[in-house]
Each structure stands twice: as C-alpha cells, then as structure tokens.
mmCIF file of C-alpha atoms in Angstrom:
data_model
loop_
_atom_site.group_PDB
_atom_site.id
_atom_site.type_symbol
_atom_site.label_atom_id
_atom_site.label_comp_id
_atom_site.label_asym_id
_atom_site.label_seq_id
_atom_site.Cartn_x
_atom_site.Cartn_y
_atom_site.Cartn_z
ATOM 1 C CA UNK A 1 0.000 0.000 0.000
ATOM 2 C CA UNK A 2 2.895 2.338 0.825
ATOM 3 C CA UNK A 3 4.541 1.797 -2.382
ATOM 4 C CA UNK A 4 1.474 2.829 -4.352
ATOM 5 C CA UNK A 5 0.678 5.787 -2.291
ATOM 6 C CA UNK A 6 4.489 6.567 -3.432
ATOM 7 C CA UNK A 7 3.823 5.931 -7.139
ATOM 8 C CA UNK A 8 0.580 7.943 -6.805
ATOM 9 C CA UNK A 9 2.286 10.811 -4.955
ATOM 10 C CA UNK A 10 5.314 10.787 -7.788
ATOM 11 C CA UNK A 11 2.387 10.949 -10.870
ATOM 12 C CA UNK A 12 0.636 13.518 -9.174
ATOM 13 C CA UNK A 13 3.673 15.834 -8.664
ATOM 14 C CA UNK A 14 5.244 14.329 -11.856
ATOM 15 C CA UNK A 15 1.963 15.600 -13.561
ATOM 16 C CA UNK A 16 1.292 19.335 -11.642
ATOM 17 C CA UNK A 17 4.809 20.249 -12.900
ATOM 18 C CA UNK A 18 4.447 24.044 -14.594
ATOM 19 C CA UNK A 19 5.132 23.408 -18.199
ATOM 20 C CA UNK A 20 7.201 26.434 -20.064
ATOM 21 C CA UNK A 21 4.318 28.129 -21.070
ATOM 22 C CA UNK A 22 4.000 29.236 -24.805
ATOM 23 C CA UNK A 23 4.016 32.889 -25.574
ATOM 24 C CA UNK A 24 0.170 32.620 -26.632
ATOM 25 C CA UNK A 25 -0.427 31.024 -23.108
ATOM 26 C CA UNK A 26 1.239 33.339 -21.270
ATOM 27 C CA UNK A 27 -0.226 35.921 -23.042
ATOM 28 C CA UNK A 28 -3.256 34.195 -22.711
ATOM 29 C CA UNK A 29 -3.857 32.197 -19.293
ATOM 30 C CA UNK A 30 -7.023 30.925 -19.697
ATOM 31 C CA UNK A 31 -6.111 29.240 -22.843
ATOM 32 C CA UNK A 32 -4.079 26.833 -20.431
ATOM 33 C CA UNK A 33 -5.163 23.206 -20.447
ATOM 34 C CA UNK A 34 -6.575 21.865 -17.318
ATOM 35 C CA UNK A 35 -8.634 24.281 -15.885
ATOM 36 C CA UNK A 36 -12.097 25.074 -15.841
ATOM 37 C CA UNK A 37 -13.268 28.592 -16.714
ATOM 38 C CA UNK A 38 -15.547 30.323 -14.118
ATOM 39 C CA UNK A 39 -18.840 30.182 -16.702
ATOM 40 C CA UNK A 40 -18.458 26.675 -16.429
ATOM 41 C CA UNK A 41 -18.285 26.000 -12.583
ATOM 42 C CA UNK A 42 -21.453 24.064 -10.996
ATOM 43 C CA UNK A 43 -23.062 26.280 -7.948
ATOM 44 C CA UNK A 44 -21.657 24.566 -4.458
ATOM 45 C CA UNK A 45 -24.799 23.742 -3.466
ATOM 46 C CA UNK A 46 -25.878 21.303 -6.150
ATOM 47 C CA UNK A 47 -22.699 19.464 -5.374
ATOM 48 C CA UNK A 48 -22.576 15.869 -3.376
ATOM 49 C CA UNK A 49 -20.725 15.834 0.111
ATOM 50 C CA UNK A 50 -17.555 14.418 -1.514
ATOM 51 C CA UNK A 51 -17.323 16.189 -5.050
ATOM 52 C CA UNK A 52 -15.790 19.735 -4.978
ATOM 53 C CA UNK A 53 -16.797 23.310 -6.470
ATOM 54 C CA UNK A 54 -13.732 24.875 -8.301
ATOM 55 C CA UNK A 55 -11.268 26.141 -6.628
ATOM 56 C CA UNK A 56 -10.410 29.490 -6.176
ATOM 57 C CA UNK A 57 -7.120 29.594 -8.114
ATOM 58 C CA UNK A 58 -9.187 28.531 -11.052
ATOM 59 C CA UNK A 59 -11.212 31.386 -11.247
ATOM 60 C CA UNK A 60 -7.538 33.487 -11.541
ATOM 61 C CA UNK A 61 -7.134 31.430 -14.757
ATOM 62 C CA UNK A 62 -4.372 29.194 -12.913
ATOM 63 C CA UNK A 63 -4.430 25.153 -13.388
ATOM 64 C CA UNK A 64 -6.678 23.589 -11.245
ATOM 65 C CA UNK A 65 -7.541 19.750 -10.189
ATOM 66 C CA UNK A 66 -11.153 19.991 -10.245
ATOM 67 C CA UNK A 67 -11.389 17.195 -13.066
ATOM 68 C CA UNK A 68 -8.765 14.973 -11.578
ATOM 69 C CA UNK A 69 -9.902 14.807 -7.930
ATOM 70 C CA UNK A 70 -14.085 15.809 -7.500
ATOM 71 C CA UNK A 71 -13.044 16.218 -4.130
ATOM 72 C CA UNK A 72 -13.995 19.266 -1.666
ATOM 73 C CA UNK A 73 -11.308 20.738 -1.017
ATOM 74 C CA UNK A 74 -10.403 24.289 -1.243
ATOM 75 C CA UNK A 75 -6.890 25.116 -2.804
ATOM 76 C CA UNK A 76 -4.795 22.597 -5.769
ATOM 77 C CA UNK A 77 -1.590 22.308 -3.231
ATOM 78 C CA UNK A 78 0.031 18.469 -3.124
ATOM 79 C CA UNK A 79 -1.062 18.706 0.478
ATOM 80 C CA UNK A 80 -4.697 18.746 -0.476
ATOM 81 C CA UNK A 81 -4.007 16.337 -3.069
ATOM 82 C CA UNK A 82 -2.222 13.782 -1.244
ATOM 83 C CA UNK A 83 -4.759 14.328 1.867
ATOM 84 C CA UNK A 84 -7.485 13.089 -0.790
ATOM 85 C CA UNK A 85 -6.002 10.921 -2.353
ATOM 86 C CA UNK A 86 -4.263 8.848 0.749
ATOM 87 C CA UNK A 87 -6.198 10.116 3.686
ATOM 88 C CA UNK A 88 -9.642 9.407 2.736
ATOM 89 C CA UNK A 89 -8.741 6.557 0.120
ATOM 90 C CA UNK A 90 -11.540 6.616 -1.987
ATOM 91 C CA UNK A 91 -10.475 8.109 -5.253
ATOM 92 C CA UNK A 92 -12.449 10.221 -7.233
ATOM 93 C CA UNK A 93 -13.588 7.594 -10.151
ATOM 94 C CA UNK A 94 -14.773 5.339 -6.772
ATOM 95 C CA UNK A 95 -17.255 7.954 -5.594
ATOM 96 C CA UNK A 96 -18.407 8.929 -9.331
ATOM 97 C CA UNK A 97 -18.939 4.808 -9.833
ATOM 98 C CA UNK A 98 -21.162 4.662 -6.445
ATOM 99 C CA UNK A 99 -23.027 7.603 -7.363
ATOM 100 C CA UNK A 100 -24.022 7.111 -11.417
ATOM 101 C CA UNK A 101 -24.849 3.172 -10.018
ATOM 102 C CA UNK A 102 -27.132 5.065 -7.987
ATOM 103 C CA UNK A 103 -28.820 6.471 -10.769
ATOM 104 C CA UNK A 104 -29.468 3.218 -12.334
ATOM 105 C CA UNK A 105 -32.965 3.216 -10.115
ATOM 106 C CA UNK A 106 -34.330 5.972 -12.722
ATOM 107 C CA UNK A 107 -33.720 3.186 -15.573
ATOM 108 C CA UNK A 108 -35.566 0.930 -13.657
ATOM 109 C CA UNK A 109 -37.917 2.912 -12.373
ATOM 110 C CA UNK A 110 -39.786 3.934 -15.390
ATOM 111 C CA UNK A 111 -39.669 0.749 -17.684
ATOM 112 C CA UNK A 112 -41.690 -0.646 -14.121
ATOM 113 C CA UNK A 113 -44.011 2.337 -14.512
ATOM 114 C CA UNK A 114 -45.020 1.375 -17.840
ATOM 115 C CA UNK A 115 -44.643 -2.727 -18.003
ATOM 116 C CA UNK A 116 -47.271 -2.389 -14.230
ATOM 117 C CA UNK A 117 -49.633 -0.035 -15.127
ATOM 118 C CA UNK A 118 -49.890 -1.017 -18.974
ATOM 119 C CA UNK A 119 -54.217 -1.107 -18.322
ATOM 120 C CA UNK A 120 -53.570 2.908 -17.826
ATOM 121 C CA UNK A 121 -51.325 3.246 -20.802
ATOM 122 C CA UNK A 122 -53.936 1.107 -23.362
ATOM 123 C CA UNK A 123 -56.632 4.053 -22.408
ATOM 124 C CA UNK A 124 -54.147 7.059 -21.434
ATOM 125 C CA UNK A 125 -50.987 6.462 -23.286
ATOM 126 C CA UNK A 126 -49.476 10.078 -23.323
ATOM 127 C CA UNK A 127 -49.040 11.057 -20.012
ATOM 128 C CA UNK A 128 -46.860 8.108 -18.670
ATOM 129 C CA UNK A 129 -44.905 7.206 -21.589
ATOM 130 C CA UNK A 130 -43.968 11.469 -21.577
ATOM 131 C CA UNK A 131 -43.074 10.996 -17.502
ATOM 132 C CA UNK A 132 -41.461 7.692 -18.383
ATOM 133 C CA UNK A 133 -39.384 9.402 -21.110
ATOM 134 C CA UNK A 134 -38.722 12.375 -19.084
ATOM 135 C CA UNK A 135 -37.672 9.885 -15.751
ATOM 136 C CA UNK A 136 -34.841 8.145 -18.250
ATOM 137 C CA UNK A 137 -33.456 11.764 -18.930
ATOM 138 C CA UNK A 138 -33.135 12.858 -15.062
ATOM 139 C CA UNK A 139 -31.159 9.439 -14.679
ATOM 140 C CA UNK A 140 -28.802 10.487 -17.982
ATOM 141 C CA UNK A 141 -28.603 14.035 -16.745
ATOM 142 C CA UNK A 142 -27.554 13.276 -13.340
ATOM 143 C CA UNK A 143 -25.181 10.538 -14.330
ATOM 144 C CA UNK A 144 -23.349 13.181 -16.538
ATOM 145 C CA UNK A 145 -23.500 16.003 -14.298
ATOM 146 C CA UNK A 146 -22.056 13.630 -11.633
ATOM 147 C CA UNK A 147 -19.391 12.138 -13.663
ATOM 148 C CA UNK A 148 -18.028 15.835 -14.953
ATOM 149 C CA UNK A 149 -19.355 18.410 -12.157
ATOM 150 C CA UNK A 150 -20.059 21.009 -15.109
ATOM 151 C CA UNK A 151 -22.174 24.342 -14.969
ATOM 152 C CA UNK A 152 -23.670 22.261 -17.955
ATOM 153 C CA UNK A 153 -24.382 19.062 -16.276
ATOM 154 C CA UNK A 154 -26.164 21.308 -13.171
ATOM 155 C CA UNK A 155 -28.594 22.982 -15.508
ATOM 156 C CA UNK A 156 -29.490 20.008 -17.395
ATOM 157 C CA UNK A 157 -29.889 17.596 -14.190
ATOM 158 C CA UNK A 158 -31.844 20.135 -12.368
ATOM 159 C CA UNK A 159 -33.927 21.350 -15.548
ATOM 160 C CA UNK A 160 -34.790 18.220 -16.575
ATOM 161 C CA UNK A 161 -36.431 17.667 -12.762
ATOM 162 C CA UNK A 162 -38.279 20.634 -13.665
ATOM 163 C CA UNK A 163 -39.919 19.820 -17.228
ATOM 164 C CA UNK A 164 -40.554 16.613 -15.842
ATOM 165 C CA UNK A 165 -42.463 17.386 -13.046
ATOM 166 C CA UNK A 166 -44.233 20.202 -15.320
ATOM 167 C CA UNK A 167 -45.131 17.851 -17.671
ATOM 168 C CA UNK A 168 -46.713 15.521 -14.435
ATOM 169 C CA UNK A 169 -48.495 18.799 -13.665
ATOM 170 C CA UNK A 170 -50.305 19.667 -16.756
ATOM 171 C CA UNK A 171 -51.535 15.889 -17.626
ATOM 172 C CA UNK A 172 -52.360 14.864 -13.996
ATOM 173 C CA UNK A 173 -53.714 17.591 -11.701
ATOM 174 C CA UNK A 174 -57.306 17.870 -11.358
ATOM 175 C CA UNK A 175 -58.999 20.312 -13.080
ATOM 176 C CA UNK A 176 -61.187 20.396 -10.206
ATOM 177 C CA UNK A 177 -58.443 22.312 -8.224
ATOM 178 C CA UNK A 178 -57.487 24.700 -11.305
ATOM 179 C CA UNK A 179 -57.707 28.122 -10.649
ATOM 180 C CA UNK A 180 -60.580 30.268 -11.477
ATOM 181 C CA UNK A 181 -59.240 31.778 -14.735
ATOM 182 C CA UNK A 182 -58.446 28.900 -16.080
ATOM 183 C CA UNK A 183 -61.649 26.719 -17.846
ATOM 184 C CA UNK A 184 -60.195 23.935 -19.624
ATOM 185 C CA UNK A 185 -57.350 21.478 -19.352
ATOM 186 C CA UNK A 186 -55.735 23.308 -22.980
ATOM 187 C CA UNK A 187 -55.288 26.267 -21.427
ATOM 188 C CA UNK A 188 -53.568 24.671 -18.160
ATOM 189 C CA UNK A 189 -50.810 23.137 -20.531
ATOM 190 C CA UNK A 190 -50.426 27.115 -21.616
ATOM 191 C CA UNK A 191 -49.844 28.214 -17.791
ATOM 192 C CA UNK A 192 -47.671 25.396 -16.784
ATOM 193 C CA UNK A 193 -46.025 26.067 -20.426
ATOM 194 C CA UNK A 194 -45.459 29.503 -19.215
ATOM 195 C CA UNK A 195 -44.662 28.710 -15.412
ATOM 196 C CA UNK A 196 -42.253 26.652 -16.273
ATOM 197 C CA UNK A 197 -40.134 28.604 -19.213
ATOM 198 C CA UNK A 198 -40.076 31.421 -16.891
ATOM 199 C CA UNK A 199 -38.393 29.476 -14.088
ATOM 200 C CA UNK A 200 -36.278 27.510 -17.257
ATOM 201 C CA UNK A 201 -34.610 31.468 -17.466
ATOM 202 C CA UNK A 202 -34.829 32.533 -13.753
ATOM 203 C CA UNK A 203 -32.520 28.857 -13.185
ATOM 204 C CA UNK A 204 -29.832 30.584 -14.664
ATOM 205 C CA UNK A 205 -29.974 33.892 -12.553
ATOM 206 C CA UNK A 206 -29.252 32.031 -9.479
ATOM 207 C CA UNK A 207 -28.183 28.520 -9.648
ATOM 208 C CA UNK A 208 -27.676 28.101 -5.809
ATOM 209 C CA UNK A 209 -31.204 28.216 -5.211
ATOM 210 C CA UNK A 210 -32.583 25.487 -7.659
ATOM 211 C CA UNK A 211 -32.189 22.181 -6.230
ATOM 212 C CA UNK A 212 -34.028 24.049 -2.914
ATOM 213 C CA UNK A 213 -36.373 25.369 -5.133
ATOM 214 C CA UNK A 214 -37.421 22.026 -6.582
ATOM 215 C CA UNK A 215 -37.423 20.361 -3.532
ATOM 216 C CA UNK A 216 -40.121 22.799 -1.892
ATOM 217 C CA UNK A 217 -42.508 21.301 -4.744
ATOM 218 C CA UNK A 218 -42.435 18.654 -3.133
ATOM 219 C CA UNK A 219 -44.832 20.090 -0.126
ATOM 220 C CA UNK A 220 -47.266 21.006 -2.551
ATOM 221 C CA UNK A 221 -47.614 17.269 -3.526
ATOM 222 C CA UNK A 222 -48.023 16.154 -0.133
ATOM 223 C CA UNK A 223 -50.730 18.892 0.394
ATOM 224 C CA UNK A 224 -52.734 17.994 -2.778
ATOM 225 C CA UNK A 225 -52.157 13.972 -1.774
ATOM 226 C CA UNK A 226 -53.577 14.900 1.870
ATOM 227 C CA UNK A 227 -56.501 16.782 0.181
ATOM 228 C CA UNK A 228 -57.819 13.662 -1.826
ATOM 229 C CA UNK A 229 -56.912 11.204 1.261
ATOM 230 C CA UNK A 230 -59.819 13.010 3.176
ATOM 231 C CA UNK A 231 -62.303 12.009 0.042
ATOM 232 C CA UNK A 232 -60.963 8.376 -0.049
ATOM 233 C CA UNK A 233 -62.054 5.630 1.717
ATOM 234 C CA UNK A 234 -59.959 2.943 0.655
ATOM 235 C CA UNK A 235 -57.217 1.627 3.177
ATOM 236 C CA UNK A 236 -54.553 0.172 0.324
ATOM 237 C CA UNK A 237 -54.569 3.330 -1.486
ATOM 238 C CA UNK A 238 -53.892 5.369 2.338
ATOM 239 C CA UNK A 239 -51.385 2.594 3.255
ATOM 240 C CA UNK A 240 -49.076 3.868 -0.263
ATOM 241 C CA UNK A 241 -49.535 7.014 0.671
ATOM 242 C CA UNK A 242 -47.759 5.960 3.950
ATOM 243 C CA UNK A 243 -45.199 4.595 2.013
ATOM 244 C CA UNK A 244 -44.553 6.792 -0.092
ATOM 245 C CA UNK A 245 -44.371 9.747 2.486
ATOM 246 C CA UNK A 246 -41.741 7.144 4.927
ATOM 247 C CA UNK A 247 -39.785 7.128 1.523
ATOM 248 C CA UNK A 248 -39.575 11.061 0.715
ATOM 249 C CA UNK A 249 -38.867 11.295 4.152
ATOM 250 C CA UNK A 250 -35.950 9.280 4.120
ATOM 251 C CA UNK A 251 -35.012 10.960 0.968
ATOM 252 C CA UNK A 252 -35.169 14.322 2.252
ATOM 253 C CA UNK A 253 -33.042 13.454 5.286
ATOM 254 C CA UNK A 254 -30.204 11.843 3.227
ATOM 255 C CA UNK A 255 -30.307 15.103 1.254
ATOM 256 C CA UNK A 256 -29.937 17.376 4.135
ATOM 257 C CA UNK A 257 -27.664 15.495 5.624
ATOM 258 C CA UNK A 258 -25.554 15.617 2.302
ATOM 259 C CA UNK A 259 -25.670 19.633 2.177
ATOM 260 C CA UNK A 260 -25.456 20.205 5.770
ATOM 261 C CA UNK A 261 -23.388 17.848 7.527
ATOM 262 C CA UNK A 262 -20.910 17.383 4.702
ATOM 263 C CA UNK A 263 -18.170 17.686 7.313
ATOM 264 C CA UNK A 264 -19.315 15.015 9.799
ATOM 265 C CA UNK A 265 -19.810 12.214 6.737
ATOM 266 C CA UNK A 266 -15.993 13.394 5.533
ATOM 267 C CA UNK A 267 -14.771 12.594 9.494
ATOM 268 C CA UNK A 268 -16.100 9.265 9.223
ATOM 269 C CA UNK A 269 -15.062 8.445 6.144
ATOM 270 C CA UNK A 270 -18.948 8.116 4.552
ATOM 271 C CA UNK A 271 -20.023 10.268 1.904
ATOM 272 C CA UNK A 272 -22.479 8.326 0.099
ATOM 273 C CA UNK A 273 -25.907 9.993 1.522
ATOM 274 C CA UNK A 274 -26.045 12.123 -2.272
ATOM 275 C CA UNK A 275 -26.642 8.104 -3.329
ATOM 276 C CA UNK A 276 -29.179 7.371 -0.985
ATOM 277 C CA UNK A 277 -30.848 10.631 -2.157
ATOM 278 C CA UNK A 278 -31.242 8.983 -5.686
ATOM 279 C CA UNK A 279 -32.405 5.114 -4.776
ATOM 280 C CA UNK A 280 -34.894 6.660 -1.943
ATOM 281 C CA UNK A 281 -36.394 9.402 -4.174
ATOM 282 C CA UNK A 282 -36.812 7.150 -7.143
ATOM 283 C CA UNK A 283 -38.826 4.489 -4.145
ATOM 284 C CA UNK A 284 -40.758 7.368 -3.287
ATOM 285 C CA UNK A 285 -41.583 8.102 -7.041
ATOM 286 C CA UNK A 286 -42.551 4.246 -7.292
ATOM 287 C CA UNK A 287 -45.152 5.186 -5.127
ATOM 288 C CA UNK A 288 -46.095 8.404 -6.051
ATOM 289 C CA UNK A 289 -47.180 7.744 -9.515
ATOM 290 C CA UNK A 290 -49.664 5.176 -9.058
ATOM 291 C CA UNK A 291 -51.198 7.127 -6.468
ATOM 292 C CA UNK A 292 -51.016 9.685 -8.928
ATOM 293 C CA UNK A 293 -52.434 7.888 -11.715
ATOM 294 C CA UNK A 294 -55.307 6.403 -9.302
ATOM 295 C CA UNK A 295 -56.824 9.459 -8.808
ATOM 296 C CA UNK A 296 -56.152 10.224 -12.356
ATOM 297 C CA UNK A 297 -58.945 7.482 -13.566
ATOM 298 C CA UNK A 298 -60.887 8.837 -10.413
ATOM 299 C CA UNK A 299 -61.412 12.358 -11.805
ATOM 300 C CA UNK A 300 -60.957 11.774 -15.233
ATOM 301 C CA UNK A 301 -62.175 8.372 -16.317
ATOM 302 C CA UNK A 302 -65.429 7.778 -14.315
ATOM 303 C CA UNK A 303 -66.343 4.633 -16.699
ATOM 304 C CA UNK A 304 -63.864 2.876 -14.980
ATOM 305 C CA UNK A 305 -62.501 2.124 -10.685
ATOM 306 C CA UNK A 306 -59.450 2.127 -10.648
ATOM 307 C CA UNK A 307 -58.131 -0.304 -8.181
ATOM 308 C CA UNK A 308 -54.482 -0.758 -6.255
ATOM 309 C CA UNK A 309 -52.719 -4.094 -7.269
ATOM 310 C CA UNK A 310 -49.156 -5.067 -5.554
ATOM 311 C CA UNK A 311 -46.462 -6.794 -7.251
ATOM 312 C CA UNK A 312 -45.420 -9.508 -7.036
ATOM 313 C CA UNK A 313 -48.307 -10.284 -4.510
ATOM 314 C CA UNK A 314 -49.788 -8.621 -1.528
ATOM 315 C CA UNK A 315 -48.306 -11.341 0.723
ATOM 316 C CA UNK A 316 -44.756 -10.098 -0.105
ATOM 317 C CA UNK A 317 -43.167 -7.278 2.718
ATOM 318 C CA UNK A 318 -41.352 -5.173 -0.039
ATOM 319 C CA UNK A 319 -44.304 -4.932 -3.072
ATOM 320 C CA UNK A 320 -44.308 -2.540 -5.598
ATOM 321 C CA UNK A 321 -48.093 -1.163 -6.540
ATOM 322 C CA UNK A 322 -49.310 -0.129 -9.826
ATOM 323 C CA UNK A 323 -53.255 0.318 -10.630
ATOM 324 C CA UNK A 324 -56.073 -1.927 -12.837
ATOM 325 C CA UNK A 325 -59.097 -0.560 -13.874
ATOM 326 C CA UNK A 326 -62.192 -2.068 -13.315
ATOM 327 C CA UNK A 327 -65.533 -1.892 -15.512
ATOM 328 C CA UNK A 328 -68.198 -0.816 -12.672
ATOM 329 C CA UNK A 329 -71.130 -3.423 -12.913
ATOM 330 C CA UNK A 330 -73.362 -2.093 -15.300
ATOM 331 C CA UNK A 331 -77.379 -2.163 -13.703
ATOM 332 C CA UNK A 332 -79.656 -3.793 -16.618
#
C-alpha cells in the first residue's frame, strides 16, 4: 500500500509540474489546459458531500484539479491532493462509480411504470410514456452532471427535474383544483407552459437556489395527496400514501444530511448519503405515480374504478403497486 501511495504521490507531482508556457499562453492564461473557466463551474450547493466546487485559483485562470480529484477541497496544493487521495482513500472515479450506479434506479424505475400499469397506458398512453421518457433523462442528466461536475451538467440535471415534473403537472392535476381563470385542461398546458419557461430562465440567474427550489414542490404534492386522502375511503390506497411519504422522508433526510453535515460524513469516512438521495427518491416516485395515476382514472375516467394491485403479490413485505381498472357493474 505504501509503495502505491508513493507511485501515486510521484504521478501527481510528476503531472502538476508548470510546463514552459507558450508565448500565446502566457499571453493568454485561460487558454491553459486543465482548468475550468468560471462560466463553467457548478453552484456549491448542487454538489454531493464528496465532489468539490472549483477552486479558487481557477477562477484566476491558474491550473486547477477539479477534473482529476471531484473532491472538496479548497486550494490545488500536493497537500490537499495527497490528503485526498491517501487520507480518505476513496479516489475520485470510486465515488463517481457509487453515485451514477445510484442512478441506475431511474432506468428501472420507469420501464416498471409502464410494463405495471400497462391497463392505464392502453386508455391514457401520453401522459406516462412522456413521464417515463422524461424519468430516463433525469437518470442520464444526473449521471453526466455527476461524472463531470459542469455548470452544464447542473442545468441540465436540475432542468430536466423541472420539465418533468411540469409535464406531471399539466396531464395529472385535477382540473377540479385549477384556478378560477383557467376553464379547460388546454389552457392549463399554456400556464404550466409559461410557469415553467419562466423558471427555465430565472434557473440561470441564481443557480444556488434550484435544487431548494425544486425540492419545496415537493410540499405542494403532499398537500394535494392529503386533500384527496380526506375524500378516499380505501385503506390500500392510504397505506401507499404511507409509504410513499416514509420514503420522501428518508429521501429528504439523506439530502440534508448531504448539504449540511458534509463535514461530519468526511470525518467518518462516509459520503455516500447524495446516493441514498437517488435510490430513496426514485422508491418514493414508485409510489407516487400510481397514487397519482389512481386518482387520475378517479377524476378523469369515471367509466372505470381504478383499483391498487401489488407486485409480485400482496403477501410479499417489499411490493411494488401499480393500478387496474375495473368496468363498474353495469345495472340492466
């Protein structure tokens, strides 16, 4: 182990010697090779506990290691590098691996959401093949963002959370709760249209504040899930609910605990709660959108009851639901 700390320590110092610049480099320092410009630097706060924001050398134009380590860390010096590198012994490519195989629950997830709840998709195909589609994306997005911690790879993880849960919006909530200026479900697919190219721009303005921002969403669905759990009788469908709530609370925590206590998970050596985050929220969604769907055929096709089915079978302690529809029996 010692020796290949040694031959690690000799290719990184072997590898941050100053090359004799050119005269078009040195007249020109951000044309070096290795560093990141400052356009291109994701916002802190959409980072895992574990990956790192650019340092500050980089934004003076001066060669950085943001590509080579992904750590935390806040200056390029071999001290920092070696304290990475040997002290916490998990590498950079180790931590990317754990959390892109994290994101391999959004490729499962929505092939399940589809193959389950196929008796929705004969009647209603749109909707859950768009959320489907959409799903697949958040898992490619985030994978990329997390394997090159790009301004690039923010935006399109984090916007592609946002059309997708716009998209969920405008096919699934009840018109019955639409506001008053709005009459049909055409011109709710204009205001969520709207909404949500508005807040495509206003991502850009301040970067820091999206991942919060999409996250508060989330109380909105719990208030709209505790509205139509007052009008429902049936136990299964307030039993997902439970679930799916215990999930997003889980969820929530690891993703807090990610942001907030990035320095106690570092101490111990642990900073894998940013992959929790992605396996719990995609459970939660497993829950969430047959819930969603059931009162979907509730409000908007009444020549059917929907009913909640668990697979494999209801005897099993870890099921995953999905709804059938039911022809009500027809009085002669």
């Amino acid at each position: 182990m010692a020796a290949n700390r040694g031959v690690a320590w000799r290719h990184w110092a072997a590898e941050d010697k100053p090359a004799s610049p050119s005269r078009d480099t040195a007249a020109h320092p951000e044309r070096g090779q290795g560093c990141l410009q400052p356009h291109s630097c994701p916002s802190s706060s959409s980072l895992a506990c574990g990956e790192t924001p650019l340092p500050s050398s980089c934004a003076k134009n001066k060669p950085c290691f943001h590509r080579r380590l992904g750590w935390r860390s806040g200056s390029s010096s071999h001290t920092e590098v070696l304290r990475h590198l040997v002290g916490w012994g998990l590498p950079r490519a180790e931590c990317s691996l754990v959390l892109q195989i994290s994101n391999v629950s959004f490729f499962v997830l929505s092939p399940a959401l589809l193959y389950l709840n196929r008796q929705y998709c004969q009647k209603k195909a749109v909707p859950l093949y768009f959320v489907s589609g959409l799903l697949l994306l958040v898992g490619v997005f985030s994978m990329y963002f997390h394997m090159t911690l790009s301004y690039v790879g923010q935006l399109l993880d984090e916007l592609s959370i946002l059309w997708t849960l716009a998209v969920a919006y405008s096919f699934w909530y009840p018109q019955a709760y639409f506001p008053k200026c709005i009459k049909t479900r055409r011109h709710f697919f204009w205001l969520t249209g709207i909404t949500t190219v508005i807040s495509t721009f206003m991502s850009f303005i301040k970067p820091t504040l999206n991942a919060y921002a999409l996250n508060c969403i989330a109380f909105h669905l719990l208030y709209m899930t505790w509205k139509e759990l007052k009008k429902c009788n049936d136990r299964r469908v307030h039993r997902m609910a439970a679930v799916m709530v215990m999930w997003w609370v889980l969820a929530i925590t690891s993703w807090i605990s990610d942001r907030w206590l990035c320095w106690l998970w570092q101490a111990i050596n642990f900073p894998y709660f940013h992959s929790f985050w992605h396996v719990l929220i995609a459970m939660s969604l497993l829950y969430c959108c047959p819930l969603v769907i059931y009162f979907d055929v509730s409000y908007e096709m009444p020549s059917f009851k929907p009913k909640l089915e668990y697979w494999p079978s209801d005897s099993w302690p870890v099921v995953v639901p999905y709804v059938t529809l039911e022809e009500p029996h027809k009085q002669c």
